[in-house]
């Protein structure tokens, strides 16, 4: 079995999820958007679209985003297990008839408010746990989606639809590697007036609890798809 993950910048990878995915028997393959042929994503046993600094509305500048949207829609139509994180969640929403527009930026560690529907899903492991927020756009979920989480600034922080789970935040991030994010997104942090020192310190504080919650969430989600558990 292969897990094919579409990556937009090298440091936004599967993070703490990678070992868990491999433990479930998947060979992890990364495809770099705009560089690699994305065709293997279409039929992979598990597909993941990761985050990045571009947005759905920039498809004229980055045509690969249209290809990713089409591939995500095809996977959901085929019932193939799919995870979509941050930019991936936005592309999935757009592909299935939702919309994405500029929202209130959220960058830093915080919690999400789980919807009642999330109590019986793998997201229950995130209840009260810190997650990394790093986005400036907001999702209006597609028809038929079940919204699973929110924050006061962002009404749709997670949604499920068919075989796919979309997460606007980053439960996959490895806080031990946050320096890559701080350097890679330095322009954005400076523009928003966010101190890398403060975010580095917050990552040390939140990292362990975030990792436990993120792995447990993914583990339960994968077990629900590989037949090894609920």
Coordinates of N, CA and C in Angstrom, one line a residue:
X1 N 0.8 -1.2 0.0 CA 0.0 0.0 0.0 C 0.9 1.2 0.0
X2 N 0.4 2.2 -0.7 CA 1.1 3.5 -0.8 C 0.3 4.6 -0.2
X3 N 1.0 5.5 0.6 CA 0.5 6.8 1.0 C 1.2 7.8 0.1
X4 N 0.4 8.5 -0.7 CA 1.0 9.5 -1.6 C 0.6 10.9 -1.0
X5 N 1.6 11.7 -0.6 CA 1.3 13.0 0.0 C 1.8 14.1 -1.0
X6 N 0.9 15.0 -1.3 CA 1.3 16.1 -2.1 C 1.8 17.2 -1.2
X7 N 3.0 17.7 -1.5 CA 3.7 18.6 -0.6 C 4.0 19.9 -1.4
X8 N 3.8 21.1 -0.8 CA 4.0 22.4 -1.5 C 5.3 23.1 -1.1
X9 N 5.7 22.9 0.1 CA 7.0 23.3 0.6 C 7.6 22.2 1.4
X10 N 9.0 22.0 1.3 CA 9.6 20.8 1.8 C 9.4 20.6 3.3
X11 N 9.3 21.7 4.1 CA 9.2 21.5 5.5 C 7.8 21.3 6.0
X12 N 6.8 21.5 5.2 CA 5.4 21.1 5.6 C 5.1 19.7 5.0
X13 N 5.6 18.7 5.8 CA 5.5 17.3 5.4 C 4.5 16.6 6.4
X14 N 4.6 15.3 6.4 CA 3.7 14.6 7.3 C 4.1 14.7 8.8
X15 N 5.3 15.2 9.1 CA 5.6 15.4 10.5 C 5.5 14.2 11.3
X16 N 4.8 14.4 12.5 CA 4.6 13.3 13.4 C 3.7 12.2 12.9
X17 N 3.0 12.5 11.8 CA 2.1 11.4 11.2 C 2.9 10.4 10.4
X18 N 4.1 10.7 10.0 CA 4.7 9.8 9.0 C 5.0 8.4 9.6
X19 N 5.6 8.4 10.8 CA 5.8 7.1 11.4 C 4.6 6.3 11.6
X20 N 3.5 7.0 12.0 CA 2.2 6.3 12.3 C 1.6 5.7 11.0
X21 N 1.7 6.5 9.9 CA 1.3 6.0 8.6 C 2.1 4.8 8.2
X22 N 3.4 4.8 8.4 CA 4.2 3.7 8.0 C 3.9 2.5 8.9
X23 N 3.6 2.7 10.1 CA 3.2 1.6 11.1 C 2.0 0.9 10.6
X24 N 1.1 1.5 9.9 CA -0.1 0.9 9.4 C 0.1 0.2 8.0
X25 N 1.4 0.1 7.6 CA 1.7 -0.7 6.4 C 1.8 0.1 5.1
X26 N 1.8 1.4 5.2 CA 1.9 2.2 4.0 C 3.4 2.6 3.7
X27 N 3.7 2.6 2.4 CA 4.9 3.2 1.9 C 4.7 4.6 1.7
X28 N 5.4 5.5 2.3 CA 5.1 7.0 2.1 C 5.9 7.5 0.9
X29 N 5.2 8.1 0.0 CA 5.7 8.8 -1.2 C 5.3 10.2 -1.2
X30 N 6.3 11.1 -1.4 CA 6.0 12.6 -1.5 C 6.1 13.0 -3.0
X31 N 5.1 13.8 -3.4 CA 5.1 14.4 -4.7 C 5.1 15.9 -4.4
X32 N 6.0 16.6 -5.1 CA 6.1 18.0 -4.9 C 5.2 18.7 -6.0
X33 N 4.3 19.5 -5.5 CA 3.3 20.2 -6.4 C 4.1 21.1 -7.3
X34 N 3.7 21.1 -8.6 CA 4.3 21.9 -9.6 C 5.6 21.4 -10.1
X35 N 6.1 20.3 -9.5 CA 7.4 19.7 -10.0 C 7.2 18.3 -10.5
X36 N 6.5 17.5 -9.6 CA 6.4 16.0 -9.9 C 5.0 15.8 -10.6
X37 N 5.0 14.7 -11.3 CA 3.7 14.2 -11.9 C 2.8 13.7 -10.7
X38 N 1.6 14.3 -10.6 CA 0.7 14.1 -9.5 C -0.2 12.9 -9.8
X39 N -0.1 12.2 -10.9 CA -1.0 11.1 -11.3 C -1.0 10.0 -10.2
X40 N 0.1 9.6 -9.6 CA 0.0 8.5 -8.6 C -0.9 8.8 -7.4
X41 N -1.2 10.1 -7.2 CA -2.1 10.5 -6.1 C -3.5 10.0 -6.3
X42 N -3.9 9.9 -7.6 CA -5.3 9.6 -7.9 C -5.7 8.3 -7.4
X43 N -4.9 7.3 -7.4 CA -5.3 5.9 -7.1 C -4.6 5.4 -5.8
X44 N -3.8 6.2 -5.1 CA -3.1 5.7 -4.0 C -4.1 5.2 -2.9
X45 N -3.6 4.2 -2.1 CA -4.4 3.6 -1.1 C -4.8 4.7 0.0
X46 N -3.9 5.6 0.2 CA -4.1 6.8 1.1 C -3.5 8.0 0.4
X47 N -4.3 9.1 0.4 CA -3.9 10.3 -0.2 C -3.9 11.4 0.8
X48 N -2.9 12.3 0.8 CA -2.8 13.4 1.7 C -2.4 14.6 0.9
X49 N -3.1 15.7 1.1 CA -2.6 17.0 0.5 C -2.3 17.9 1.7
X50 N -1.1 18.4 1.7 CA -0.5 19.1 2.8 C -0.7 20.6 2.6
X51 N -0.1 21.4 3.6 CA -0.3 22.8 3.6 C 0.7 23.5 2.7
X52 N 0.6 24.8 2.6 CA 1.6 25.6 1.8 C 1.2 27.1 1.9
X53 N 2.1 27.9 1.4 CA 1.9 29.4 1.5 C 1.0 30.0 0.4
X54 N 0.6 29.2 -0.6 CA -0.2 29.7 -1.7 C -1.7 29.4 -1.3
X55 N -2.6 30.0 -2.1 CA -4.0 29.9 -1.8 C -4.9 29.5 -3.0
X56 N -6.1 29.0 -2.7 CA -7.0 28.5 -3.8 C -7.2 29.6 -4.8
X57 N -7.3 30.9 -4.3 CA -7.6 32.0 -5.3 C -6.4 32.3 -6.2
X58 N -5.3 31.7 -6.0 CA -4.1 32.0 -6.8 C -3.9 31.0 -7.9
X59 N -4.9 30.4 -8.4 CA -4.8 29.3 -9.4 C -4.3 29.8 -10.7
X60 N -4.5 31.1 -11.0 CA -4.0 31.6 -12.3 C -2.4 31.7 -12.2
X61 N -1.9 32.0 -11.0 CA -0.5 32.0 -10.9 C 0.1 30.6 -10.7
X62 N -0.6 29.7 -10.0 CA -0.2 28.4 -9.7 C -1.2 27.4 -10.3
X63 N -1.1 27.1 -11.6 CA -2.1 26.2 -12.2 C -2.2 24.8 -11.6
X64 N -1.1 24.4 -10.9 CA -1.2 23.0 -10.3 C -2.3 22.9 -9.3
X65 N -2.7 24.0 -8.7 CA -3.8 24.0 -7.7 C -5.1 23.5 -8.3
X66 N -5.4 23.8 -9.6 CA -6.6 23.3 -10.3 C -6.5 21.7 -10.4
X67 N -5.3 21.3 -10.8 CA -5.1 19.8 -10.9 C -5.3 19.1 -9.6
X68 N -4.8 19.7 -8.5 CA -5.0 19.1 -7.2 C -6.5 19.1 -6.8
X69 N -7.2 20.1 -7.1 CA -8.6 20.1 -6.8 C -9.3 19.0 -7.5
X70 N -9.0 18.8 -8.8 CA -9.6 17.8 -9.6 C -9.3 16.4 -9.0
X71 N -8.1 16.2 -8.6 CA -7.7 14.9 -8.1 C -8.4 14.6 -6.8
X72 N -8.5 15.7 -5.9 CA -9.2 15.5 -4.6 C -10.7 15.1 -4.9
X73 N -11.3 15.8 -5.8 CA -12.7 15.5 -6.1 C -12.9 14.1 -6.6
X74 N -11.9 13.6 -7.5 CA -12.0 12.3 -8.0 C -11.8 11.2 -6.9
X75 N -10.9 11.5 -6.0 CA -10.7 10.5 -4.9 C -12.0 10.4 -4.0
X76 N -12.6 11.5 -3.7 CA -13.8 11.4 -2.9 C -14.9 10.7 -3.7
X77 N -15.0 11.0 -5.0 CA -16.0 10.3 -5.8 C -15.8 8.8 -5.8
X78 N -14.5 8.4 -5.7 CA -14.1 7.0 -5.8 C -14.1 6.3 -4.4
X79 N -14.4 7.1 -3.4 CA -14.4 6.6 -2.0 C -13.0 6.2 -1.4
X80 N -12.0 6.9 -1.9 CA -10.6 6.5 -1.5 C -10.2 7.4 -0.3
X81 N -9.7 6.8 0.8 CA -9.3 7.6 2.0 C -8.4 8.7 1.7
X82 N -8.8 9.9 2.2 CA -8.1 11.1 1.8 C -8.0 12.1 3.0
X83 N -6.8 12.6 3.3 CA -6.7 13.6 4.3 C -6.2 14.9 3.7
X84 N -6.8 16.0 4.1 CA -6.5 17.3 3.5 C -6.2 18.3 4.6
X85 N -5.0 18.9 4.6 CA -4.6 19.7 5.7 C -4.3 21.1 5.2
X86 N -4.9 22.1 5.9 CA -4.7 23.5 5.6 C -5.0 23.8 4.2
X87 N -4.0 24.1 3.4 CA -4.3 24.4 1.9 C -5.0 23.2 1.3
X88 N -4.6 22.0 1.7 CA -5.4 20.8 1.2 C -6.8 20.8 1.5
X89 N -7.2 21.3 2.8 CA -8.6 21.4 3.2 C -9.3 22.4 2.3
X90 N -8.6 23.5 2.0 CA -9.2 24.6 1.2 C -9.5 24.1 -0.2
X91 N -8.5 23.4 -0.7 CA -8.6 22.8 -2.1 C -9.8 21.8 -2.2
X92 N -9.9 21.0 -1.1 CA -11.0 20.0 -1.1 C -12.3 20.7 -1.0
X93 N -12.5 21.7 -0.2 CA -13.7 22.4 -0.1 C -14.1 23.0 -1.4
X94 N -13.1 23.7 -2.0 CA -13.4 24.3 -3.3 C -13.8 23.3 -4.4
X95 N -13.1 22.1 -4.4 CA -13.3 21.1 -5.4 C -14.7 20.5 -5.3
X96 N -15.3 20.5 -4.1 CA -16.6 19.9 -3.9 C -17.8 20.8 -3.8
X97 N -17.5 22.1 -4.2 CA -18.6 23.0 -4.2 C -18.7 24.0 -3.0
X98 N -17.7 24.0 -2.1 CA -17.7 25.0 -1.1 C -16.9 26.2 -1.6
X99 N -16.5 27.0 -0.7 CA -15.7 28.2 -1.1 C -14.7 28.6 -0.1
X100 N -13.7 29.4 -0.5 CA -12.6 29.8 0.3 C -12.5 31.3 0.1
X101 N -12.4 32.1 1.2 CA -12.2 33.5 1.1 C -11.3 34.0 2.2
X102 N -10.7 35.2 2.0 CA -9.9 35.7 3.1 C -10.6 35.7 4.4
X103 N -10.0 35.3 5.5 CA -10.6 35.3 6.8 C -9.7 36.0 7.8
X104 N -10.0 35.8 9.1 CA -9.2 36.4 10.1 C -8.0 35.5 10.3
X105 N -6.8 36.0 10.1 CA -5.6 35.2 10.2 C -5.4 34.6 11.6
X106 N -5.0 33.3 11.7 CA -4.7 32.7 12.9 C -3.4 32.0 12.8
X107 N -2.4 32.4 13.5 CA -1.1 31.8 13.5 C -0.6 31.7 15.0
X108 N -0.4 30.4 15.3 CA 0.1 30.1 16.7 C -0.6 28.9 17.3
X109 N -0.3 28.6 18.5 CA -0.8 27.4 19.1 C -2.1 27.8 19.9
X110 N -3.1 26.9 19.7 CA -4.4 27.1 20.4 C -5.2 25.8 20.3
X111 N -6.4 25.9 20.8 CA -7.3 24.7 20.7 C -8.3 24.9 19.6
X112 N -9.1 23.9 19.4 CA -10.3 24.0 18.5 C -11.5 23.6 19.3
X113 N -12.7 24.2 19.0 CA -13.9 23.8 19.6 C -14.6 22.7 18.8
X114 N -14.7 21.6 19.4 CA -15.3 20.4 18.7 C -16.8 20.5 18.6
X115 N -17.4 20.2 17.5 CA -18.8 20.2 17.3 C -19.3 18.9 18.0
X116 N -20.6 18.8 18.4 CA -21.2 17.6 18.9 C -20.9 16.4 18.0
X117 N -21.0 16.6 16.7 CA -20.8 15.5 15.8 C -19.4 14.9 15.9
X118 N -18.4 15.6 16.4 CA -17.0 15.1 16.5 C -16.8 14.2 17.7
X119 N -17.7 14.1 18.6 CA -17.5 13.3 19.8 C -17.4 11.8 19.5
X120 N -17.9 11.4 18.4 CA -17.8 9.9 18.0 C -16.8 9.7 16.8
X121 N -16.0 10.7 16.6 CA -15.0 10.6 15.5 C -13.6 10.7 16.1
X122 N -12.6 10.4 15.3 CA -11.2 10.5 15.8 C -10.8 11.9 16.3
X123 N -11.5 12.9 15.9 CA -11.2 14.3 16.4 C -11.4 14.4 17.9
X124 N -12.1 13.5 18.5 CA -12.3 13.6 19.9 C -11.0 13.6 20.7
X125 N -9.9 13.1 20.1 CA -8.6 13.1 20.8 C -8.1 14.5 20.9
X126 N -8.6 15.5 20.1 CA -8.1 16.8 20.1 C -8.8 17.7 21.1
X127 N -9.8 17.1 21.9 CA -10.5 17.9 22.8 C -9.6 18.5 23.9
X128 N -9.4 19.8 23.9 CA -8.6 20.5 24.9 C -7.1 20.5 24.6
X129 N -6.7 19.8 23.5 CA -5.3 19.7 23.1 C -4.9 20.9 22.3
X130 N -3.6 21.3 22.4 CA -3.1 22.4 21.5 C -2.9 21.9 20.1
X131 N -3.2 22.7 19.1 CA -2.9 22.4 17.7 C -2.3 23.7 17.1
X132 N -1.5 23.6 16.1 CA -0.9 24.7 15.4 C -1.9 25.3 14.4
X133 N -2.2 26.5 14.5 CA -3.0 27.3 13.5 C -2.0 28.1 12.7
X134 N -2.2 28.0 11.3 CA -1.3 28.8 10.5 C -2.1 29.1 9.1
X135 N -3.0 30.0 9.2 CA -3.8 30.2 8.0 C -4.4 31.6 8.0
X136 N -4.7 32.1 6.8 CA -5.4 33.4 6.7 C -6.7 33.4 5.9
X137 N -7.0 32.2 5.4 CA -8.3 32.0 4.6 C -9.3 31.2 5.4
X138 N -10.5 31.4 5.1 CA -11.6 30.7 5.8 C -12.4 29.9 4.8
X139 N -12.9 28.7 5.2 CA -13.6 27.7 4.4 C -15.1 27.9 4.6
X140 N -15.9 27.9 3.6 CA -17.3 27.6 3.6 C -17.4 26.2 3.1
X141 N -17.9 25.2 4.0 CA -17.8 23.8 3.6 C -18.7 23.5 2.4
X142 N -18.3 22.4 1.7 CA -19.2 22.0 0.6 C -20.5 21.4 1.0
X143 N -21.5 21.3 0.1 CA -22.7 20.7 0.4 C -22.5 19.2 0.9
X144 N -23.2 18.8 1.9 CA -23.1 17.5 2.4 C -22.0 17.2 3.4
X145 N -21.1 18.2 3.6 CA -20.0 18.1 4.6 C -20.5 18.2 6.0
X146 N -19.9 17.6 6.9 CA -20.2 17.7 8.4 C -19.1 18.5 9.0
X147 N -19.4 19.6 9.5 CA -18.4 20.5 10.2 C -18.1 19.9 11.6
X148 N -16.8 19.6 11.9 CA -16.4 18.9 13.1 C -15.7 19.8 14.1
X149 N -15.2 21.0 13.7 CA -14.5 21.8 14.6 C -14.5 23.3 14.2
X150 N -14.4 24.2 15.1 CA -14.4 25.6 14.8 C -13.5 26.3 15.8
X151 N -13.2 27.6 15.6 CA -12.7 28.5 16.5 C -13.5 29.8 16.4
X152 N -13.5 30.7 17.4 CA -14.2 32.0 17.3 C -14.0 32.7 16.0
X153 N -12.7 32.6 15.5 CA -12.3 33.4 14.3 C -12.7 32.6 13.0
X154 N -12.8 31.3 13.1 CA -12.9 30.4 11.9 C -14.0 29.4 12.1
X155 N -15.2 29.6 11.6 CA -16.3 28.7 11.9 C -16.1 27.3 11.4
X156 N -15.3 27.1 10.4 CA -15.1 25.7 9.9 C -13.6 25.4 9.9
X157 N -13.2 24.7 11.0 CA -11.8 24.3 11.2 C -11.6 22.9 10.8
X158 N -12.6 22.1 10.6 CA -12.5 20.7 10.2 C -13.8 20.3 9.6
X159 N -13.8 19.5 8.6 CA -15.0 18.9 8.1 C -14.7 17.5 7.5
X160 N -15.8 16.7 7.5 CA -15.7 15.3 6.9 C -16.7 15.3 5.8
X161 N -16.3 14.6 4.7 CA -17.2 14.4 3.6 C -16.8 13.1 2.9
X162 N -17.7 12.2 2.8 CA -17.4 10.9 2.2 C -16.2 10.2 2.8
X163 N -15.2 9.9 2.0 CA -14.0 9.2 2.5 C -12.9 10.2 2.9
X164 N -13.2 11.5 3.0 CA -12.2 12.5 3.2 C -12.4 13.2 4.6
X165 N -11.3 13.6 5.2 CA -11.3 14.4 6.4 C -10.4 15.6 6.1
X166 N -11.0 16.8 6.3 CA -10.3 18.0 6.0 C -10.0 18.8 7.3
X167 N -8.8 19.3 7.5 CA -8.4 20.0 8.7 C -7.7 21.3 8.4
X168 N -8.3 22.4 8.8 CA -7.7 23.7 8.5 C -6.4 23.9 9.3
X169 N -6.3 23.3 10.5 CA -5.1 23.5 11.3 C -4.1 22.4 11.1
X170 N -3.1 22.3 11.9 CA -2.0 21.4 11.6 C -1.7 20.4 12.8
X171 N -2.5 19.3 12.9 CA -2.2 18.3 13.9 C -1.0 17.4 13.5
X172 N -0.5 17.6 12.3 CA 0.6 16.7 11.9 C 2.0 17.4 12.2
X173 N 2.0 18.6 12.6 CA 3.3 19.3 12.7 C 4.1 18.8 13.9
X174 N 5.4 18.7 13.7 CA 6.4 18.2 14.7 C 7.0 19.5 15.3
X175 N 6.6 19.8 16.5 CA 7.1 21.0 17.2 C 8.6 21.0 17.4
X176 N 9.2 19.8 17.4 CA 10.7 19.7 17.5 C 11.3 20.3 16.2
X177 N 10.6 20.4 15.1 CA 11.1 20.9 13.9 C 10.5 22.3 13.5
X178 N 10.0 23.0 14.5 CA 9.3 24.2 14.2 C 10.3 25.3 13.6
X179 N 11.6 25.1 13.8 CA 12.5 26.1 13.3 C 12.4 26.2 11.8
X180 N 12.1 25.1 11.1 CA 12.0 25.1 9.7 C 10.8 26.0 9.3
X181 N 9.7 26.0 10.0 CA 8.5 26.8 9.8 C 8.9 28.3 10.1
X182 N 9.6 28.5 11.1 CA 9.9 29.9 11.5 C 10.8 30.6 10.4
X183 N 11.7 29.8 9.9 CA 12.6 30.3 8.9 C 11.9 30.4 7.5
X184 N 11.2 29.4 7.2 CA 10.5 29.3 5.9 C 9.4 30.4 5.8
X185 N 8.7 30.7 6.9 CA 7.6 31.7 6.8 C 8.0 33.0 7.5
X186 N 9.3 33.3 7.5 CA 9.7 34.5 8.2 C 9.1 35.8 7.6
X187 N 8.9 35.9 6.3 CA 8.2 37.0 5.7 C 6.8 37.2 6.2
X188 N 6.1 36.1 6.3 CA 4.7 36.2 6.8 C 4.6 36.6 8.3
X189 N 5.5 36.0 9.1 CA 5.6 36.3 10.5 C 5.9 37.8 10.7
X190 N 6.9 38.3 10.0 CA 7.2 39.7 10.1 C 6.1 40.6 9.7
X191 N 5.4 40.3 8.6 CA 4.3 41.1 8.1 C 3.1 41.1 9.1
X192 N 3.0 40.0 9.9 CA 1.9 40.0 10.9 C 2.3 40.4 12.3
X193 N 3.6 40.8 12.4 CA 4.1 41.2 13.7 C 4.2 40.1 14.8
X194 N 4.4 38.9 14.3 CA 4.5 37.8 15.2 C 6.0 37.5 15.5
X195 N 6.3 37.4 16.7 CA 7.7 37.1 17.1 C 8.1 35.6 17.0
X196 N 9.1 35.3 16.2 CA 9.6 33.9 16.1 C 10.0 33.4 17.5
X197 N 10.5 34.3 18.3 CA 11.0 33.8 19.7 C 9.8 33.4 20.5
X198 N 8.7 34.1 20.4 CA 7.5 33.7 21.2 C 6.9 32.4 20.6
X199 N 6.8 32.3 19.3 CA 6.3 31.1 18.7 C 7.1 29.9 19.0
X200 N 8.4 30.1 19.0 CA 9.4 29.0 19.3 C 9.1 28.5 20.8
X201 N 9.0 29.5 21.7 CA 8.8 29.1 23.1 C 7.4 28.4 23.3
X202 N 6.4 28.9 22.6 CA 5.1 28.3 22.6 C 5.1 26.9 22.1
X203 N 5.9 26.6 21.1 CA 6.1 25.3 20.5 C 6.7 24.3 21.5
X204 N 7.7 24.8 22.2 CA 8.3 23.9 23.3 C 7.2 23.6 24.3
X205 N 6.4 24.5 24.7 CA 5.3 24.3 25.7 C 4.3 23.4 25.2
X206 N 3.8 23.5 24.0 CA 2.7 22.8 23.5 C 3.0 21.5 22.8
X207 N 4.3 21.3 22.4 CA 4.6 20.2 21.4 C 4.3 18.8 21.9
X208 N 4.6 18.5 23.1 CA 4.3 17.1 23.6 C 2.8 16.7 23.6
X209 N 2.0 17.6 24.2 CA 0.6 17.4 24.2 C 0.0 17.3 22.8
X210 N 0.5 18.2 21.9 CA 0.0 18.3 20.6 C 0.3 17.0 19.8
X211 N 1.5 16.5 20.0 CA 1.9 15.3 19.3 C 1.1 14.1 19.8
X212 N 0.9 13.9 21.0 CA 0.0 12.8 21.5 C -1.3 12.8 20.9
X213 N -2.0 14.0 21.0 CA -3.3 14.1 20.4 C -3.4 13.9 18.9
X214 N -2.4 14.5 18.2 CA -2.4 14.3 16.7 C -2.2 12.9 16.3
X215 N -1.3 12.2 17.0 CA -1.1 10.8 16.6 C -2.3 9.9 17.0
X216 N -2.9 10.1 18.1 CA -4.1 9.3 18.5 C -5.2 9.6 17.5
X217 N -5.4 10.8 17.1 CA -6.4 11.1 16.1 C -6.2 10.4 14.8
X218 N -5.0 10.5 14.3 CA -4.7 9.8 13.0 C -4.8 8.3 13.2
X219 N -4.3 7.7 14.3 CA -4.3 6.3 14.5 C -5.8 5.8 14.4
X220 N -6.7 6.5 15.1 CA -8.1 6.0 15.1 C -8.7 6.1 13.7
X221 N -8.3 7.2 13.0 CA -8.8 7.4 11.6 C -8.3 6.3 10.7
X222 N -7.1 6.0 10.8 CA -6.5 5.0 9.9 C -7.1 3.6 10.3
X223 N -7.3 3.3 11.5 CA -7.9 2.0 11.9 C -9.3 1.9 11.4
X224 N -10.0 2.9 11.3 CA -11.3 2.9 10.7 C -11.3 2.6 9.2
X225 N -10.2 2.7 8.6 CA -10.1 2.4 7.2 C -9.3 1.2 6.8
X226 N -8.5 0.7 7.8 CA -7.7 -0.5 7.4 C -8.3 -1.8 8.1
X227 N -9.5 -1.6 8.8 CA -10.1 -2.8 9.4 C -9.6 -3.3 10.7
X228 N -8.6 -2.5 11.3 CA -8.0 -3.0 12.5 C -8.6 -2.5 13.7
X229 N -9.6 -1.7 13.6 CA -10.2 -1.1 14.8 C -11.3 -0.2 14.4
X230 N -11.9 0.5 15.5 CA -13.0 1.4 15.2 C -12.6 2.7 14.7

